[in-house]
Amino acid sequence: MSVTGLKKGSANKSTKWKQIKSGRQLYLFILPAFLIIAIFSYGPMYGIIIAFKDYMPSLGVLGSPWVGLKHFQRFFDSYYFWDLIKNTLGISFYSLIIGFPLPIILALALNEIKDGSFKKITQTVTYAPNFISTVVMVGMLIAFLSPSTGVINHFLDFFGFERINFMTDPKWFKTIYVLSGVWQGTGWGSVIYLAALAGVDTQLHEAAVVDGASRLQRIWHINLPTIRPTMVILLIMNVGSIMSIGYEKILLMQNPLNMESSNVISTFVYQQGLLDAQYSYAAAVGLFNSVINAILLIVVNKIASKISDSSLF
Amino acid sequence: MQNRLVKDTLTDRIFMRFNYVFLLMALAIVVYPLIYIVSASISDPQAVNSGGMLLFPKSITWDGYKTILQNNSIWRGYLNTIYYTALGTGINLLVTLPCAYALSRPDFYGHKLFTTFMLITMFVSGGLIPSYLLVKNLGMLNTVWSLVLPSAVSVYNVVITRAFFQTTIPREMEEAARIDGCSDFKLFIKIILPLSTPIIAVMALFYGVGHWNSFFSALIYLSDKTMYPLQMVLREILVLQDMSSNSVNTQMTGDMASMLFSKQQLAQVIKYGVMIVSTLPIIIVYPFLQKYFVKGMLVGSVKG
């Protein structure tokens, strides 16, 4: 450690060169990753310019004629614009409000348990749904919520309620989406908070116990403040991806009957771009989505760094 | 742990009761659907569909699984997915591990620049349409490459792996090896990798599960049905409810058709069986890798 410290301290041109030369094999190490990212992540960023063109496959990205903001204008003027915004934000905020606090509560609750095997079983079981594929998850929803054969409706029936056709009723779409997400993701989401809680100084707890603090008080005054930086970072990241909610799942859950509440910007991009081959228009809508996302991320990050010390960048 | 010497007060004991009740409820909510699927897949379809089976299997029958195992598209999807997962995960590891290792070395000139280059892609992306057009223009539609190359590196996984190398590999060891004239390549193969089995296991699990469960790239890049991975076949059975001509029912043999229950009823139960069959490999490896991935996540999150 001291050796590298010295090297760094006295870095000048010749040692820099030596460093590059002696580590030349390391450049081969990162070359594959560099190429993949350059092609498949930066390549599409360049491709965004088709949002400002009338892209024609025969002319290519460069050859297609410029049309300025035509596609954006068309999207803003369309009758579905506000519906898409409303659904996108609605589903996102709904899942944020329900889905964000639950992993924290689960982690705090698990952290209080000293019984090793009970804790381990609970963790193993609650993590498991994270590994279920989206297709199977939606398959489960369709099977469980079926009005005639689904187990949920058997329960509703048993307790004397009306059977509900959940999957085709627009009223239920957002709730099903959010609650199934909570079922699948809460356990896994708690891992990171448990890690943060493992870093709580036990002396603080000992001192608090001596001062007569109850468990609840210690959670409130010691555990929560300790994991606050983690909470803030994850909140920023969640808010930052608010416009790009899990569209794979929405796409699978969509049907003509629940469309009015299930169509969000990202599924709309899929339909317009890939099913109807309106590449430029869909790229423009997608770009609009990303820009809003970036703005949200920056704003929330700024607020977070103002009111607490933690921020993403 | 911290208050063994001090007796729990009444409020603490009440709180702990609530805590246990809360966790038991969470446990029940997560575990019930899982048990239900297993039970439903081996129960009499009539009992499942009418609500007679609510937790434990009723009049056990393996007809659902028999039908599933006779289904060609499921078999083909399975084989395709095994191929895509093995190839994809192999490429992922081959790209991620060396890259993360290089970035973990403080004496690697330019590691900050490359890290930034990679991190930017976590927040900015070209989006669906430009990505699709790129893959199309590269002539990769309907090839394996469209499924494995665009997702060959996950920056998030690189960050976790880099943190593992930074925290567990002693720098002195690398320096000693270098002074002894060991090349970086040899150092990586002979010393670093053998010390890194936990992170290799975690990465194999993360990437492997990702490939096993992915359907979206297949949905947009593959039109050739014979290339469909398992998840696309599942989508037809579970989501599109396409139980008609080209799906499960053509595989039914005469004696099955003569069974008491209708095709329709068996079809419902087959869905539960399909969920189990498709998730089985993950269920099998999960317990073995669990201790690793929690550790891997912890390292990643502490340093993240």
Tab-separated table of N, CA and C in Angstrom, chain A residues 165-233:
chain	number	residue	atom	x	y	z
A	165	ASN	N	-63.456	-9.638	-11.985
A	165	ASN	CA	-62.583	-9.966	-13.115
A	165	ASN	C	-61.404	-8.976	-13.124
A	166	PHE	N	-60.437	-9.275	-12.272
A	166	PHE	CA	-59.355	-8.332	-12.002
A	166	PHE	C	-58.591	-7.903	-13.255
A	167	MET	N	-58.226	-8.893	-14.081
A	167	MET	CA	-57.301	-8.580	-15.177
A	167	MET	C	-57.926	-7.752	-16.295
A	168	THR	N	-59.228	-7.737	-16.380
A	168	THR	CA	-59.832	-6.965	-17.470
A	168	THR	C	-60.510	-5.698	-16.966
A	169	ASP	N	-60.414	-5.435	-15.668
A	169	ASP	CA	-61.021	-4.241	-15.117
A	169	ASP	C	-59.954	-3.156	-14.951
A	170	PRO	N	-60.074	-2.049	-15.713
A	170	PRO	CA	-59.035	-1.007	-15.634
A	170	PRO	C	-58.844	-0.473	-14.213
A	171	LYS	N	-59.894	-0.503	-13.410
A	171	LYS	CA	-59.805	0.013	-12.038
A	171	LYS	C	-58.754	-0.734	-11.226
A	172	TRP	N	-58.582	-2.015	-11.522
A	172	TRP	CA	-57.710	-2.843	-10.694
A	172	TRP	C	-56.273	-2.903	-11.174
A	173	PHE	N	-56.033	-2.447	-12.396
A	173	PHE	CA	-54.723	-2.688	-12.993
A	173	PHE	C	-53.554	-2.204	-12.144
A	174	LYS	N	-53.618	-0.943	-11.718
A	174	LYS	CA	-52.480	-0.357	-10.992
A	174	LYS	C	-52.227	-1.082	-9.675
A	175	THR	N	-53.313	-1.402	-8.972
A	175	THR	CA	-53.167	-2.092	-7.689
A	175	THR	C	-52.533	-3.465	-7.866
A	176	ILE	N	-52.977	-4.197	-8.881
A	176	ILE	CA	-52.402	-5.527	-9.122
A	176	ILE	C	-50.931	-5.400	-9.453
A	177	TYR	N	-50.619	-4.426	-10.302
A	177	TYR	CA	-49.222	-4.222	-10.700
A	177	TYR	C	-48.355	-3.927	-9.474
A	178	VAL	N	-48.821	-3.007	-8.646
A	178	VAL	CA	-48.014	-2.571	-7.505
A	178	VAL	C	-47.899	-3.676	-6.447
A	179	LEU	N	-49.032	-4.280	-6.089
A	179	LEU	CA	-48.991	-5.282	-5.017
A	179	LEU	C	-48.194	-6.523	-5.424
A	180	SER	N	-48.303	-6.929	-6.704
A	180	SER	CA	-47.515	-8.091	-7.110
A	180	SER	C	-46.031	-7.726	-7.112
A	181	GLY	N	-45.724	-6.478	-7.428
A	181	GLY	CA	-44.335	-6.024	-7.369
A	181	GLY	C	-43.812	-6.047	-5.950
A	182	VAL	N	-44.667	-5.634	-5.009
A	182	VAL	CA	-44.294	-5.663	-3.603
A	182	VAL	C	-44.039	-7.103	-3.155
A	183	TRP	N	-44.931	-7.997	-3.554
A	183	TRP	CA	-44.779	-9.409	-3.187
A	183	TRP	C	-43.450	-9.940	-3.691
A	184	GLN	N	-43.090	-9.564	-4.921
A	184	GLN	CA	-41.897	-10.108	-5.524
A	184	GLN	C	-40.608	-9.430	-5.042
A	185	GLY	N	-40.679	-8.148	-4.725
A	185	GLY	CA	-39.429	-7.416	-4.533
A	185	GLY	C	-39.074	-6.999	-3.119
A	186	THR	N	-40.021	-7.085	-2.168
A	186	THR	CA	-39.748	-6.547	-0.842
A	186	THR	C	-38.591	-7.260	-0.143
A	187	GLY	N	-38.586	-8.589	-0.184
A	187	GLY	CA	-37.527	-9.341	0.495
A	187	GLY	C	-36.163	-8.996	-0.042
A	188	TRP	N	-36.060	-9.009	-1.357
A	188	TRP	CA	-34.775	-8.716	-1.986
A	188	TRP	C	-34.357	-7.276	-1.693
A	189	GLY	N	-35.331	-6.372	-1.706
A	189	GLY	CA	-35.045	-4.973	-1.432
A	189	GLY	C	-34.524	-4.743	-0.028
A	190	SER	N	-34.865	-5.658	0.892
A	190	SER	CA	-34.456	-5.459	2.280
A	190	SER	C	-32.984	-5.822	2.496
A	191	VAL	N	-32.391	-6.573	1.552
A	191	VAL	CA	-31.002	-7.024	1.722
A	191	VAL	C	-30.069	-5.845	1.976
A	192	ILE	N	-30.232	-4.837	1.164
A	192	ILE	CA	-29.304	-3.714	1.210
A	192	ILE	C	-29.445	-2.947	2.534
A	193	TYR	N	-30.688	-2.858	3.041
A	193	TYR	CA	-30.891	-2.180	4.327
A	193	TYR	C	-30.341	-3.013	5.485
A	194	LEU	N	-30.488	-4.340	5.366
A	194	LEU	CA	-29.918	-5.206	6.407
A	194	LEU	C	-28.408	-5.040	6.468
A	195	ALA	N	-27.802	-4.890	5.286
A	195	ALA	CA	-26.358	-4.673	5.235
A	195	ALA	C	-26.005	-3.375	5.956
A	196	ALA	N	-26.809	-2.333	5.698
A	196	ALA	CA	-26.543	-1.045	6.335
A	196	ALA	C	-26.750	-1.155	7.851
A	197	LEU	N	-27.781	-1.909	8.257
A	197	LEU	CA	-28.064	-2.052	9.688
A	197	LEU	C	-26.964	-2.836	10.409
A	198	ALA	N	-26.296	-3.725	9.650
A	198	ALA	CA	-25.206	-4.484	10.260
A	198	ALA	C	-24.075	-3.547	10.674
A	199	GLY	N	-24.060	-2.361	10.095
A	199	GLY	CA	-23.003	-1.417	10.420
A	199	GLY	C	-23.314	-0.511	11.604
A	200	VAL	N	-24.484	-0.704	12.241
A	200	VAL	CA	-24.839	0.142	13.384
A	200	VAL	C	-23.895	-0.151	14.562
A	201	ASP	N	-23.409	0.902	15.162
A	201	ASP	CA	-22.485	0.773	16.289
A	201	ASP	C	-23.221	0.210	17.517
A	202	THR	N	-22.785	-0.961	18.012
A	202	THR	CA	-23.491	-1.578	19.139
A	202	THR	C	-23.358	-0.757	20.423
A	203	GLN	N	-22.307	0.035	20.499
A	203	GLN	CA	-22.128	0.878	21.694
A	203	GLN	C	-23.269	1.865	21.843
A	204	LEU	N	-23.764	2.352	20.700
A	204	LEU	CA	-24.897	3.279	20.747
A	204	LEU	C	-26.090	2.601	21.407
A	205	HIS	N	-26.334	1.336	21.009
A	205	HIS	CA	-27.453	0.601	21.577
A	205	HIS	C	-27.244	0.368	23.068
A	206	GLU	N	-26.017	-0.010	23.440
A	206	GLU	CA	-25.739	-0.257	24.855
A	206	GLU	C	-25.984	0.998	25.683
A	207	ALA	N	-25.484	2.105	25.180
A	207	ALA	CA	-25.673	3.369	25.896
A	207	ALA	C	-27.148	3.704	26.026
A	208	ALA	N	-27.899	3.464	24.934
A	208	ALA	CA	-29.325	3.785	24.952
A	208	ALA	C	-30.072	2.897	25.937
A	209	VAL	N	-29.663	1.618	26.002
A	209	VAL	CA	-30.315	0.699	26.932
A	209	VAL	C	-30.082	1.170	28.363
A	210	VAL	N	-28.863	1.574	28.638
A	210	VAL	CA	-28.540	2.081	29.977
A	210	VAL	C	-29.397	3.295	30.305
A	211	ASP	N	-29.634	4.127	29.297
A	211	ASP	CA	-30.461	5.315	29.506
A	211	ASP	C	-31.948	4.984	29.549
A	212	GLY	N	-32.281	3.700	29.403
A	212	GLY	CA	-33.677	3.292	29.531
A	212	GLY	C	-34.502	3.447	28.272
A	213	ALA	N	-33.854	3.435	27.116
A	213	ALA	CA	-34.611	3.555	25.867
A	213	ALA	C	-35.277	2.229	25.521
A	214	SER	N	-36.503	2.306	25.008
A	214	SER	CA	-37.185	1.081	24.593
A	214	SER	C	-36.687	0.670	23.214
A	215	ARG	N	-37.067	-0.549	22.816
A	215	ARG	CA	-36.659	-1.038	21.502
A	215	ARG	C	-37.109	-0.100	20.393
A	216	LEU	N	-38.388	0.304	20.485
A	216	LEU	CA	-38.944	1.166	19.448
A	216	LEU	C	-38.167	2.486	19.370
A	217	GLN	N	-37.841	3.017	20.563
A	217	GLN	CA	-37.084	4.272	20.587
A	217	GLN	C	-35.711	4.100	19.962
A	218	ARG	N	-35.100	2.921	20.256
A	218	ARG	CA	-33.759	2.712	19.694
A	218	ARG	C	-33.824	2.547	18.181
A	219	ILE	N	-34.872	1.881	17.682
A	219	ILE	CA	-35.018	1.765	16.223
A	219	ILE	C	-35.158	3.156	15.610
A	220	TRP	N	-35.998	3.963	16.275
A	220	TRP	CA	-36.297	5.290	15.745
A	220	TRP	C	-35.087	6.222	15.797
A	221	HIS	N	-34.368	6.167	16.925
A	221	HIS	CA	-33.290	7.153	17.120
A	221	HIS	C	-31.903	6.652	16.734
A	222	ILE	N	-31.727	5.347	16.609
A	222	ILE	CA	-30.392	4.841	16.252
A	222	ILE	C	-30.400	4.150	14.888
A	223	ASN	N	-31.276	3.139	14.723
A	223	ASN	CA	-31.242	2.368	13.480
A	223	ASN	C	-31.635	3.190	12.256
A	224	LEU	N	-32.759	3.923	12.380
A	224	LEU	CA	-33.217	4.683	11.218
A	224	LEU	C	-32.210	5.738	10.760
A	225	PRO	N	-31.690	6.553	11.694
A	225	PRO	CA	-30.691	7.526	11.231
A	225	PRO	C	-29.468	6.886	10.585
A	226	THR	N	-29.099	5.684	11.048
A	226	THR	CA	-27.920	5.030	10.463
A	226	THR	C	-28.149	4.654	9.012
A	227	ILE	N	-29.357	4.182	8.702
A	227	ILE	CA	-29.571	3.741	7.318
A	227	ILE	C	-30.107	4.867	6.434
A	228	ARG	N	-30.182	6.082	6.978
A	228	ARG	CA	-30.742	7.173	6.178
A	228	ARG	C	-29.988	7.421	4.863
A	229	PRO	N	-28.654	7.416	4.886
A	229	PRO	CA	-27.964	7.639	3.601
A	229	PRO	C	-28.352	6.607	2.546
A	230	THR	N	-28.448	5.332	2.964
A	230	THR	CA	-28.860	4.283	2.024
A	230	THR	C	-30.265	4.566	1.494
A	231	MET	N	-31.166	4.981	2.418
A	231	MET	CA	-32.530	5.286	2.008
A	231	MET	C	-32.560	6.402	0.973
A	232	VAL	N	-31.781	7.437	1.239
A	232	VAL	CA	-31.795	8.584	0.326
A	232	VAL	C	-31.297	8.177	-1.058
A	233	ILE	N	-30.194	7.422	-1.088
A	233	ILE	CA	-29.635	6.999	-2.385
A	233	ILE	C	-30.655	6.166	-3.161
